[in-house]
PDB file of C-alpha atoms in Angstrom:
ATOM      1  CA  UNK D1186       0.318   0.102   0.075  1.00 86.00           C
ATOM      2  CA  UNK D1187       1.329   3.893  -1.072  1.00 92.00           C
ATOM      3  CA  UNK D1188       0.267   7.169   0.603  1.00 92.00           C
ATOM      4  CA  UNK D1189       1.209  10.189  -1.001  1.00 95.00           C
ATOM      5  CA  UNK D1190       0.929  12.961   1.189  1.00 94.00           C
ATOM      6  CA  UNK D1191       1.251  16.405  -0.834  1.00 95.00           C
ATOM      7  CA  UNK D1192       2.628  19.286   0.845  1.00 92.00           C
ATOM      8  CA  UNK D1193      -0.640  21.471   1.153  1.00 93.00           C
ATOM      9  CA  UNK D1194      -1.638  18.156   3.282  1.00 92.00           C
ATOM     10  CA  UNK D1195      -4.028  16.310   1.219  1.00 94.00           C
ATOM     11  CA  UNK D1196      -3.215  12.438   0.729  1.00 95.00           C
ATOM     12  CA  UNK D1197      -3.708   9.759  -1.305  1.00 96.00           C
ATOM     13  CA  UNK D1198      -3.760   6.111  -1.241  1.00 93.00           C
ATOM     14  CA  UNK D1199      -3.687   3.197  -3.231  1.00 93.00           C
ATOM     15  CA  UNK D1200      -2.161  -0.310  -4.170  1.00 92.00           C
ATOM     16  CA  UNK D1201       0.178   0.922  -6.828  1.00 95.00           C
ATOM     17  CA  UNK D1202       1.348   4.283  -8.097  1.00 96.00           C
ATOM     18  CA  UNK D1203      -0.997   4.401 -10.874  1.00 96.00           C
ATOM     19  CA  UNK D1204      -3.825   3.944  -8.312  1.00 96.00           C
ATOM     20  CA  UNK D1205      -2.267   7.099  -6.307  1.00 96.00           C
ATOM     21  CA  UNK D1206      -2.318   9.056 -10.061  1.00 96.00           C
ATOM     22  CA  UNK D1207      -5.840   7.974 -10.655  1.00 95.00           C
ATOM     23  CA  UNK D1208      -7.372   9.543  -7.404  1.00 95.00           C
ATOM     24  CA  UNK D1209      -5.455  12.567  -7.718  1.00 95.00           C
ATOM     25  CA  UNK D1210      -6.786  13.047 -11.361  1.00 93.00           C
ATOM     26  CA  UNK D1211      -9.951  12.091  -9.508  1.00 90.00           C
ATOM     27  CA  UNK D1212      -9.699  15.153  -6.849  1.00 91.00           C
ATOM     28  CA  UNK D1213      -8.053  17.296  -9.725  1.00 88.00           C
ATOM     29  CA  UNK D1214     -10.002  20.674 -10.690  1.00 83.00           C
ATOM     30  CA  UNK D1215      -8.509  19.860 -13.967  1.00 77.00           C
ATOM     31  CA  UNK D1216     -11.843  18.480 -15.721  1.00 72.00           C
ATOM     32  CA  UNK D1217     -10.058  18.595 -19.536  1.00 81.00           C
ATOM     33  CA  UNK D1218      -7.838  16.176 -18.654  1.00 83.00           C
ATOM     34  CA  UNK D1219      -9.147  12.971 -20.548  1.00 85.00           C
ATOM     35  CA  UNK D1220      -6.409  10.507 -18.754  1.00 92.00           C
ATOM     36  CA  UNK D1221      -3.990   9.678 -16.352  1.00 94.00           C
ATOM     37  CA  UNK D1222      -0.875  10.178 -18.885  1.00 93.00           C
ATOM     38  CA  UNK D1223      -2.546  13.468 -19.708  1.00 93.00           C
ATOM     39  CA  UNK D1224      -3.306  14.659 -16.009  1.00 94.00           C
ATOM     40  CA  UNK D1225       0.146  13.760 -15.558  1.00 94.00           C
ATOM     41  CA  UNK D1226       1.421  16.216 -18.436  1.00 93.00           C
ATOM     42  CA  UNK D1227      -1.071  18.998 -17.161  1.00 93.00           C
ATOM     43  CA  UNK D1228       1.110  18.636 -13.908  1.00 94.00           C
ATOM     44  CA  UNK D1229       3.967  19.114 -15.441  1.00 94.00           C
ATOM     45  CA  UNK D1230       3.102  21.580 -17.403  1.00 94.00           C
ATOM     46  CA  UNK D1231       1.909  23.935 -14.606  1.00 92.00           C
ATOM     47  CA  UNK D1232       4.320  23.190 -12.068  1.00 94.00           C
ATOM     48  CA  UNK D1233       7.154  24.899 -14.664  1.00 95.00           C
ATOM     49  CA  UNK D1234       4.784  27.622 -15.905  1.00 95.00           C
ATOM     50  CA  UNK D1235       3.645  28.846 -12.430  1.00 93.00           C
ATOM     51  CA  UNK D1236       6.329  27.627  -9.958  1.00 93.00           C
ATOM     52  CA  UNK D1237       9.581  26.772 -12.525  1.00 95.00           C
ATOM     53  CA  UNK D1238       9.952  23.110 -11.327  1.00 94.00           C
ATOM     54  CA  UNK D1239      10.909  20.776 -14.118  1.00 94.00           C
ATOM     55  CA  UNK D1240       9.824  17.372 -13.142  1.00 94.00           C
ATOM     56  CA  UNK D1241      11.841  14.887 -15.141  1.00 93.00           C
ATOM     57  CA  UNK D1242       9.815  12.301 -15.841  1.00 95.00           C
ATOM     58  CA  UNK D1243      10.772   8.858 -17.241  1.00 94.00           C
ATOM     59  CA  UNK D1244       9.210   5.294 -18.248  1.00 92.00           C
ATOM     60  CA  UNK D1245       6.974   4.568 -21.423  1.00 89.00           C
ATOM     61  CA  UNK D1246       4.317   2.149 -19.741  1.00 94.00           C
ATOM     62  CA  UNK D1247       1.184   4.111 -18.084  1.00 94.00           C
ATOM     63  CA  UNK D1248       2.740   2.241 -14.300  1.00 95.00           C
ATOM     64  CA  UNK D1249       6.471   3.612 -15.174  1.00 95.00           C
ATOM     65  CA  UNK D1250       5.228   6.816 -15.958  1.00 96.00           C
ATOM     66  CA  UNK D1251       3.162   7.278 -12.669  1.00 96.00           C
ATOM     67  CA  UNK D1252       5.921   5.824 -10.846  1.00 96.00           C
ATOM     68  CA  UNK D1253       8.280   8.131 -11.824  1.00 96.00           C
ATOM     69  CA  UNK D1254       5.896  10.904 -11.096  1.00 97.00           C
ATOM     70  CA  UNK D1255       5.313  10.216  -7.630  1.00 97.00           C
ATOM     71  CA  UNK D1256       9.225   9.731  -6.951  1.00 95.00           C
ATOM     72  CA  UNK D1257       9.933  13.334  -8.764  1.00 96.00           C
ATOM     73  CA  UNK D1258       7.293  14.963  -6.338  1.00 96.00           C
ATOM     74  CA  UNK D1259       9.321  13.731  -3.661  1.00 96.00           C
ATOM     75  CA  UNK D1260      12.121  14.227  -4.716  1.00 95.00           C
ATOM     76  CA  UNK D1261      11.453  17.968  -4.964  1.00 95.00           C
ATOM     77  CA  UNK D1262       9.917  18.161  -1.908  1.00 95.00           C
ATOM     78  CA  UNK D1263       6.575  18.490  -3.333  1.00 95.00           C
ATOM     79  CA  UNK D1264       5.503  15.204  -2.206  1.00 96.00           C
ATOM     80  CA  UNK D1265       5.690  12.837   1.052  1.00 93.00           C
ATOM     81  CA  UNK D1266       5.883   9.149  -0.542  1.00 94.00           C
ATOM     82  CA  UNK D1267       4.689   6.361   2.152  1.00 90.00           C
ATOM     83  CA  UNK D1268       4.909   2.474   2.044  1.00 87.00           C
ATOM     84  CA  UNK D1269       2.267   1.639   4.301  1.00 84.00           C
ATOM     85  CA  UNK D1270       1.397  -1.969   5.844  1.00 85.00           C
ATOM     86  CA  UNK D1271      -2.092  -1.839   5.787  1.00 81.00           C
ATOM     87  CA  UNK D1272      -2.384  -1.842   9.974  1.00 86.00           C
ATOM     88  CA  UNK D1273      -4.615   0.048  11.594  1.00 89.00           C
ATOM     89  CA  UNK D1274      -2.593   1.529  13.472  1.00 90.00           C
ATOM     90  CA  UNK D1275      -5.188   2.763  16.193  1.00 92.00           C
ATOM     91  CA  UNK D1276      -4.801  -0.916  16.909  1.00 94.00           C
ATOM     92  CA  UNK D1277      -1.696  -1.404  17.409  1.00 93.00           C
ATOM     93  CA  UNK D1278      -0.880   1.779  19.171  1.00 92.00           C
ATOM     94  CA  UNK D1279      -4.180   0.407  21.671  1.00 93.00           C
ATOM     95  CA  UNK D1280      -2.214  -2.988  21.718  1.00 92.00           C
ATOM     96  CA  UNK D1281       1.030  -1.001  23.088  1.00 91.00           C
ATOM     97  CA  UNK D1282      -0.925   0.472  25.531  1.00 90.00           C
ATOM     98  CA  UNK D1283      -2.631  -2.176  26.757  1.00 92.00           C
ATOM     99  CA  UNK D1284       0.721  -3.721  26.689  1.00 90.00           C
ATOM    100  CA  UNK D1285       2.202  -1.353  28.957  1.00 89.00           C
ATOM    101  CA  UNK D1286      -0.309  -1.116  31.455  1.00 88.00           C
ATOM    102  CA  UNK D1287      -1.154  -5.102  31.778  1.00 89.00           C
ATOM    103  CA  UNK D1288       2.528  -6.665  31.282  1.00 84.00           C
ATOM    104  CA  UNK D1289       4.880  -3.590  32.362  1.00 73.00           C
ATOM    105  CA  UNK D1290       3.073  -1.875  34.873  1.00 82.00           C
ATOM    106  CA  UNK D1291       2.577   0.659  33.229  1.00 82.00           C
ATOM    107  CA  UNK D1292       5.866   1.248  31.247  1.00 86.00           C
ATOM    108  CA  UNK D1293       5.307   2.598  27.998  1.00 88.00           C
ATOM    109  CA  UNK D1294       9.126   2.944  27.015  1.00 88.00           C
ATOM    110  CA  UNK D1295       9.597  -0.331  27.888  1.00 87.00           C
ATOM    111  CA  UNK D1296       6.514  -2.417  26.551  1.00 88.00           C
ATOM    112  CA  UNK D1297       7.213   0.076  23.471  1.00 89.00           C
ATOM    113  CA  UNK D1298      10.804  -0.882  23.608  1.00 89.00           C
ATOM    114  CA  UNK D1299       9.860  -4.929  23.747  1.00 89.00           C
ATOM    115  CA  UNK D1300       6.959  -4.761  20.896  1.00 91.00           C
ATOM    116  CA  UNK D1301       8.869  -2.470  18.305  1.00 90.00           C
ATOM    117  CA  UNK D1302      11.121  -4.661  16.696  1.00 91.00           C
ATOM    118  CA  UNK D1303       8.621  -7.630  16.358  1.00 91.00           C
ATOM    119  CA  UNK D1304       5.865  -5.780  14.961  1.00 90.00           C
ATOM    120  CA  UNK D1305       5.837  -6.207  10.591  1.00 89.00           C
ATOM    121  CA  UNK D1306       5.225  -2.708  10.285  1.00 91.00           C
ATOM    122  CA  UNK D1307       7.002  -0.417   7.713  1.00 89.00           C
ATOM    123  CA  UNK D1308       9.200   2.415   8.612  1.00 89.00           C
ATOM    124  CA  UNK D1309       6.881   4.731   8.318  1.00 87.00           C
ATOM    125  CA  UNK D1310       4.611   3.171  10.361  1.00 90.00           C
ATOM    126  CA  UNK D1311       6.837   2.630  13.006  1.00 92.00           C
ATOM    127  CA  UNK D1312       7.914   6.075  12.825  1.00 89.00           C
ATOM    128  CA  UNK D1313       3.894   7.145  13.552  1.00 89.00           C
ATOM    129  CA  UNK D1314       3.487   5.148  15.837  1.00 92.00           C
ATOM    130  CA  UNK D1315       6.652   6.669  18.132  1.00 92.00           C
ATOM    131  CA  UNK D1316       4.747   9.765  17.355  1.00 90.00           C
ATOM    132  CA  UNK D1317       1.692   8.683  18.950  1.00 90.00           C
ATOM    133  CA  UNK D1318       2.317   6.967  21.713  1.00 88.00           C
ATOM    134  CA  UNK D1319       5.108  10.064  22.124  1.00 86.00           C
ATOM    135  CA  UNK D1320       8.159   7.966  22.020  1.00 80.00           C
ATOM    136  CA  UNK D1321      10.689   8.792  18.846  1.00 72.00           C
ATOM    137  CA  UNK D1322      13.236   6.355  19.014  1.00 55.00           C
ATOM    138  CA  UNK D1323      15.335   5.516  15.567  1.00 52.00           C
ATOM    139  CA  UNK D1324      13.732   4.342  12.774  1.00 49.00           C
ATOM    140  CA  UNK D1325      14.652   0.127  12.884  1.00 47.00           C
ATOM    141  CA  UNK D1326      13.772  -1.469   9.355  1.00 44.00           C
TER     142      UNK D1326
END
């Protein structure tokens, strides 16, 4: 699962980069854009015209072009691309807090230190949970 967080706070999720770009196109006010490739070209043109930002896109196939588009947005600081496992972070956070309460006599740092390496979450998800439980640690892959 991928998540693209734009600098204005708008977020899009999808299984592939193509899914992300389709979602972006669907939310776009560019009503004259017919398909995903035209949407990418329109955004590329507007960024160059309005902000002077040049997107360097590669790939002839639709999937490759969308992947290149998402990576370029991230490289230029226009968006942040996250890889997600699809885990329900609310449930994981609840489990961490309950483990601390029940097994660690309320020792949240101890419970988190124990559980963190055992969770099958992406670095982005672990970072989000670090923030949620208020324990910012180094990312462990």
